[in-house]
Amino acid sequence: MALHKTRKPDVDTAEDVFASPLSERALSKRVMPDLPTPPGIVYQVLRNELLLDGNAAQNLATFCTTWADDEVRHLLDLCLDKNIVDKDEYPQTAEIESRCVNILADLWHAPAAGGNAVGCSTTGSSEAAMLCGLALKWRWRERRRAEGLPTDRPNLVCGPVQVCWEKLARYFDIELRQVPVEAGATGLLPHQLRDYVDENTIGVVAILGVTYTCTYEPVAEIAAELDRIQADTGLDVPLHVDAASGGFIAPFLHPDLAWDFRVPRVASINASGHKYGMAPLGVGWALWRDAAALPDDLVFHVSYLGGDMPTLALNFSRPGGQVIAQYFLFLRLGREGYRRVYEACAHTAQHLARQIADMGPFTLLYDGEGALPGVSYTLTDPDAVGWSLYDLSDQLRMRGWQVPSYPLPPDRQDTVIQRVLIRHGVDRDEIELLADDMRRAIRQLDSGHPHDANRGGFHH
Ligand SMILES: *Cc1c(COP(=O)(O)O)cnc(C)c1O
């Protein structure tokens, strides 16, 4: 006998989704509904709501993966129940994570490769940046303590960094010394460093793929300047490379560029597997040159199949599927596959850059050649055209395109720019359609009738 009365859900399984009680009223938004609803109905109703989100394939603002092979979807489904933190229960997932770390160590020329690579997967570059930043802080503090010097005012020197570095600084009490971008430059320049680096500098961050403009900061030249600073002052400042996006582009498109562990001063590197790594959202990578670059204090040891597994992470539980998908992509594409995908992306970016240059009102800041597959540009004379890049973004948005406009970082914030990223899954024809829409939008904005007064009504 039931101890309490239960109400039966009020549904007829033969009912059409859109005649069901759930679809006939607004969804519950503040409190959990009293009764269950069949999953197929909830699925369809939520699917409809999600249509209000932008279309990811037309999101030319994101660096993140928006296209996946069916096999990636199957693997994610297969791994839905695997928690990557449970190394004992899912030893093969742990093994595959370690293979990925070693593959990346080889790709980035770490001396500790060949099975001994030092690194881990993370939820993205942000978590990786936290871990690498903490390692820099710990090493600096150990050194200072050993010399009996104060350790209360650590600073980190960088150019126009992504917000994760501002978070690291705030969360972990580090002064962020952001070097202003010089007129005509797009990132940190070596000659600027001397004024910012001192005995409390835990490290310098160089960016391979500046978020604002898609360009690479000159890692080797920045390292050479730090070598000179060491020779002159004795300060030995390690370099971290934020290769969130460039870490998966440079090895394939610019193999001769020494930006990685080939540069002796580079202590650690982060990259986003879910950006140009092509893995689905939710995976990043943190790698250190060798064990000496990662203080043991930050590593936790868990017992693992009777042995000992070092772990390093801010999160505890995390899905394992993204790491498996990353390994799938390494096996599926190989070096040659990654090269071909990004060569195609770079050619498409350069093709778009030529068209943008021909449209008239723009000055290119980056033409898709030599760094990330993308384009950035600004209005040559914003006052003369009588409309802004924000207006152009709005016009393009009417056709579903998400092309962001934003100001450059502090000291150059008067310059508003626009950026288009070309990723895996963005094809040449799509970009032709975008360029057509840009030309049409410019004509409309130039005519002073952004909403097209000449369109003459609505006909079927
Ligand atoms: C995207 C990005 C980040 C943050 O990476 P997530 O993987 O999104 O956490 C950090 N640095 C740079 C240069 C980036 O482009």
PDB file of N, CA and C in Angstrom, residues 317-362:
ATOM      1  N   SER A 317      36.319  16.034 -10.614  1.00  0.00           N
ATOM      2  CA  SER A 317      35.630  15.269 -11.654  1.00  0.00           C
ATOM      3  C   SER A 317      35.557  16.048 -12.963  1.00  0.00           C
ATOM      4  N   ARG A 318      35.718  15.328 -14.045  1.00  0.00           N
ATOM      5  CA  ARG A 318      35.706  15.958 -15.367  1.00  0.00           C
ATOM      6  C   ARG A 318      35.436  14.846 -16.389  1.00  0.00           C
ATOM      7  N   PRO A 319      34.721  15.138 -17.473  1.00  0.00           N
ATOM      8  CA  PRO A 319      34.448  14.086 -18.455  1.00  0.00           C
ATOM      9  C   PRO A 319      35.719  13.610 -19.166  1.00  0.00           C
ATOM     10  N   GLY A 320      35.781  12.324 -19.460  1.00  0.00           N
ATOM     11  CA  GLY A 320      36.964  11.769 -20.125  1.00  0.00           C
ATOM     12  C   GLY A 320      36.892  11.830 -21.644  1.00  0.00           C
ATOM     13  N   GLY A 321      35.689  12.021 -22.187  1.00  0.00           N
ATOM     14  CA  GLY A 321      35.496  11.895 -23.636  1.00  0.00           C
ATOM     15  C   GLY A 321      36.286  12.870 -24.479  1.00  0.00           C
ATOM     16  N   GLN A 322      36.481  14.078 -23.971  1.00  0.00           N
ATOM     17  CA  GLN A 322      37.183  15.085 -24.770  1.00  0.00           C
ATOM     18  C   GLN A 322      38.629  14.677 -25.032  1.00  0.00           C
ATOM     19  N   VAL A 323      39.243  14.069 -24.016  1.00  0.00           N
ATOM     20  CA  VAL A 323      40.631  13.614 -24.168  1.00  0.00           C
ATOM     21  C   VAL A 323      40.697  12.450 -25.171  1.00  0.00           C
ATOM     22  N   ILE A 324      39.710  11.563 -25.085  1.00  0.00           N
ATOM     23  CA  ILE A 324      39.660  10.448 -26.037  1.00  0.00           C
ATOM     24  C   ILE A 324      39.480  10.996 -27.456  1.00  0.00           C
ATOM     25  N   ALA A 325      38.619  12.008 -27.589  1.00  0.00           N
ATOM     26  CA  ALA A 325      38.392  12.614 -28.905  1.00  0.00           C
ATOM     27  C   ALA A 325      39.669  13.289 -29.418  1.00  0.00           C
ATOM     28  N   GLN A 326      40.436  13.884 -28.497  1.00  0.00           N
ATOM     29  CA  GLN A 326      41.699  14.499 -28.917  1.00  0.00           C
ATOM     30  C   GLN A 326      42.642  13.439 -29.499  1.00  0.00           C
ATOM     31  N   TYR A 327      42.712  12.311 -28.826  1.00  0.00           N
ATOM     32  CA  TYR A 327      43.586  11.228 -29.314  1.00  0.00           C
ATOM     33  C   TYR A 327      43.068  10.693 -30.652  1.00  0.00           C
ATOM     34  N   PHE A 328      41.732  10.581 -30.758  1.00  0.00           N
ATOM     35  CA  PHE A 328      41.129  10.185 -32.037  1.00  0.00           C
ATOM     36  C   PHE A 328      41.627  11.101 -33.155  1.00  0.00           C
ATOM     37  N   LEU A 329      41.610  12.417 -32.894  1.00  0.00           N
ATOM     38  CA  LEU A 329      42.002  13.368 -33.944  1.00  0.00           C
ATOM     39  C   LEU A 329      43.480  13.238 -34.289  1.00  0.00           C
ATOM     40  N   PHE A 330      44.322  12.997 -33.274  1.00  0.00           N
ATOM     41  CA  PHE A 330      45.750  12.795 -33.563  1.00  0.00           C
ATOM     42  C   PHE A 330      45.925  11.590 -34.489  1.00  0.00           C
ATOM     43  N   LEU A 331      45.205  10.491 -34.171  1.00  0.00           N
ATOM     44  CA  LEU A 331      45.339   9.275 -34.972  1.00  0.00           C
ATOM     45  C   LEU A 331      44.683   9.448 -36.339  1.00  0.00           C
ATOM     46  N   ARG A 332      43.537  10.082 -36.341  1.00  0.00           N
ATOM     47  CA  ARG A 332      42.737  10.227 -37.554  1.00  0.00           C
ATOM     48  C   ARG A 332      43.449  11.107 -38.580  1.00  0.00           C
ATOM     49  N   LEU A 333      44.002  12.229 -38.120  1.00  0.00           N
ATOM     50  CA  LEU A 333      44.562  13.198 -39.058  1.00  0.00           C
ATOM     51  C   LEU A 333      46.076  13.054 -39.232  1.00  0.00           C
ATOM     52  N   GLY A 334      46.764  12.760 -38.168  1.00  0.00           N
ATOM     53  CA  GLY A 334      48.223  12.753 -38.242  1.00  0.00           C
ATOM     54  C   GLY A 334      48.734  14.156 -38.538  1.00  0.00           C
ATOM     55  N   ARG A 335      50.051  14.305 -38.570  1.00  0.00           N
ATOM     56  CA  ARG A 335      50.627  15.626 -38.853  1.00  0.00           C
ATOM     57  C   ARG A 335      50.164  16.151 -40.204  1.00  0.00           C
ATOM     58  N   GLU A 336      50.142  15.250 -41.183  1.00  0.00           N
ATOM     59  CA  GLU A 336      49.788  15.674 -42.541  1.00  0.00           C
ATOM     60  C   GLU A 336      48.328  16.129 -42.606  1.00  0.00           C
ATOM     61  N   GLY A 337      47.475  15.434 -41.866  1.00  0.00           N
ATOM     62  CA  GLY A 337      46.059  15.805 -41.854  1.00  0.00           C
ATOM     63  C   GLY A 337      45.845  17.180 -41.232  1.00  0.00           C
ATOM     64  N   TYR A 338      46.506  17.422 -40.102  1.00  0.00           N
ATOM     65  CA  TYR A 338      46.387  18.743 -39.480  1.00  0.00           C
ATOM     66  C   TYR A 338      46.919  19.820 -40.438  1.00  0.00           C
ATOM     67  N   ARG A 339      48.047  19.494 -41.102  1.00  0.00           N
ATOM     68  CA  ARG A 339      48.632  20.486 -42.019  1.00  0.00           C
ATOM     69  C   ARG A 339      47.651  20.828 -43.140  1.00  0.00           C
ATOM     70  N   ARG A 340      47.048  19.780 -43.731  1.00  0.00           N
ATOM     71  CA  ARG A 340      46.131  20.036 -44.852  1.00  0.00           C
ATOM     72  C   ARG A 340      44.922  20.850 -44.420  1.00  0.00           C
ATOM     73  N   VAL A 341      44.350  20.499 -43.263  1.00  0.00           N
ATOM     74  CA  VAL A 341      43.172  21.243 -42.786  1.00  0.00           C
ATOM     75  C   VAL A 341      43.537  22.720 -42.623  1.00  0.00           C
ATOM     76  N   TYR A 342      44.696  22.980 -41.981  1.00  0.00           N
ATOM     77  CA  TYR A 342      45.007  24.380 -41.671  1.00  0.00           C
ATOM     78  C   TYR A 342      45.570  25.133 -42.856  1.00  0.00           C
ATOM     79  N   GLU A 343      46.138  24.392 -43.809  1.00  0.00           N
ATOM     80  CA  GLU A 343      46.542  25.069 -45.038  1.00  0.00           C
ATOM     81  C   GLU A 343      45.288  25.563 -45.765  1.00  0.00           C
ATOM     82  N   ALA A 344      44.269  24.693 -45.813  1.00  0.00           N
ATOM     83  CA  ALA A 344      43.009  25.097 -46.453  1.00  0.00           C
ATOM     84  C   ALA A 344      42.407  26.298 -45.712  1.00  0.00           C
ATOM     85  N   CYS A 345      42.422  26.262 -44.382  1.00  0.00           N
ATOM     86  CA  CYS A 345      41.871  27.385 -43.607  1.00  0.00           C
ATOM     87  C   CYS A 345      42.653  28.669 -43.893  1.00  0.00           C
ATOM     88  N   ALA A 346      43.994  28.558 -43.922  1.00  0.00           N
ATOM     89  CA  ALA A 346      44.823  29.749 -44.143  1.00  0.00           C
ATOM     90  C   ALA A 346      44.570  30.319 -45.542  1.00  0.00           C
ATOM     91  N   HIS A 347      44.432  29.440 -46.540  1.00  0.00           N
ATOM     92  CA  HIS A 347      44.166  29.938 -47.904  1.00  0.00           C
ATOM     93  C   HIS A 347      42.825  30.660 -47.957  1.00  0.00           C
ATOM     94  N   THR A 348      41.834  30.095 -47.257  1.00  0.00           N
ATOM     95  CA  THR A 348      40.522  30.741 -47.229  1.00  0.00           C
ATOM     96  C   THR A 348      40.607  32.103 -46.533  1.00  0.00           C
ATOM     97  N   ALA A 349      41.376  32.164 -45.444  1.00  0.00           N
ATOM     98  CA  ALA A 349      41.538  33.442 -44.726  1.00  0.00           C
ATOM     99  C   ALA A 349      42.208  34.476 -45.639  1.00  0.00           C
ATOM    100  N   GLN A 350      43.256  34.045 -46.359  1.00  0.00           N
ATOM    101  CA  GLN A 350      43.961  34.980 -47.235  1.00  0.00           C
ATOM    102  C   GLN A 350      43.053  35.445 -48.377  1.00  0.00           C
ATOM    103  N   HIS A 351      42.235  34.525 -48.869  1.00  0.00           N
ATOM    104  CA  HIS A 351      41.276  34.850 -49.930  1.00  0.00           C
ATOM    105  C   HIS A 351      40.289  35.913 -49.428  1.00  0.00           C
ATOM    106  N   LEU A 352      39.802  35.738 -48.206  1.00  0.00           N
ATOM    107  CA  LEU A 352      38.874  36.716 -47.632  1.00  0.00           C
ATOM    108  C   LEU A 352      39.595  38.053 -47.420  1.00  0.00           C
ATOM    109  N   ALA A 353      40.853  37.990 -46.976  1.00  0.00           N
ATOM    110  CA  ALA A 353      41.608  39.229 -46.716  1.00  0.00           C
ATOM    111  C   ALA A 353      41.736  40.055 -47.999  1.00  0.00           C
ATOM    112  N   ARG A 354      42.003  39.374 -49.128  1.00  0.00           N
ATOM    113  CA  ARG A 354      42.126  40.104 -50.407  1.00  0.00           C
ATOM    114  C   ARG A 354      40.813  40.792 -50.753  1.00  0.00           C
ATOM    115  N   GLN A 355      39.707  40.078 -50.511  1.00  0.00           N
ATOM    116  CA  GLN A 355      38.415  40.686 -50.830  1.00  0.00           C
ATOM    117  C   GLN A 355      38.117  41.866 -49.907  1.00  0.00           C
ATOM    118  N   ILE A 356      38.446  41.708 -48.631  1.00  0.00           N
ATOM    119  CA  ILE A 356      38.194  42.800 -47.674  1.00  0.00           C
ATOM    120  C   ILE A 356      39.015  44.031 -48.063  1.00  0.00           C
ATOM    121  N   ALA A 357      40.264  43.791 -48.487  1.00  0.00           N
ATOM    122  CA  ALA A 357      41.107  44.911 -48.909  1.00  0.00           C
ATOM    123  C   ALA A 357      40.470  45.626 -50.103  1.00  0.00           C
ATOM    124  N   ASP A 358      39.816  44.862 -50.999  1.00  0.00           N
ATOM    125  CA  ASP A 358      39.201  45.455 -52.195  1.00  0.00           C
ATOM    126  C   ASP A 358      37.875  46.157 -51.917  1.00  0.00           C
ATOM    127  N   MET A 359      37.292  45.888 -50.756  1.00  0.00           N
ATOM    128  CA  MET A 359      35.972  46.472 -50.494  1.00  0.00           C
ATOM    129  C   MET A 359      36.037  47.984 -50.326  1.00  0.00           C
ATOM    130  N   GLY A 360      37.202  48.491 -49.977  1.00  0.00           N
ATOM    131  CA  GLY A 360      37.368  49.946 -49.939  1.00  0.00           C
ATOM    132  C   GLY A 360      37.608  50.548 -48.576  1.00  0.00           C
ATOM    133  N   PRO A 361      36.642  50.424 -47.647  1.00  0.00           N
ATOM    134  CA  PRO A 361      36.798  51.226 -46.418  1.00  0.00           C
ATOM    135  C   PRO A 361      37.767  50.668 -45.384  1.00  0.00           C
ATOM    136  N   PHE A 362      38.352  49.487 -45.627  1.00  0.00           N
ATOM    137  CA  PHE A 362      39.104  48.827 -44.549  1.00  0.00           C
ATOM    138  C   PHE A 362      40.620  48.887 -44.718  1.00  0.00           C
TER     139      PHE A 362
END
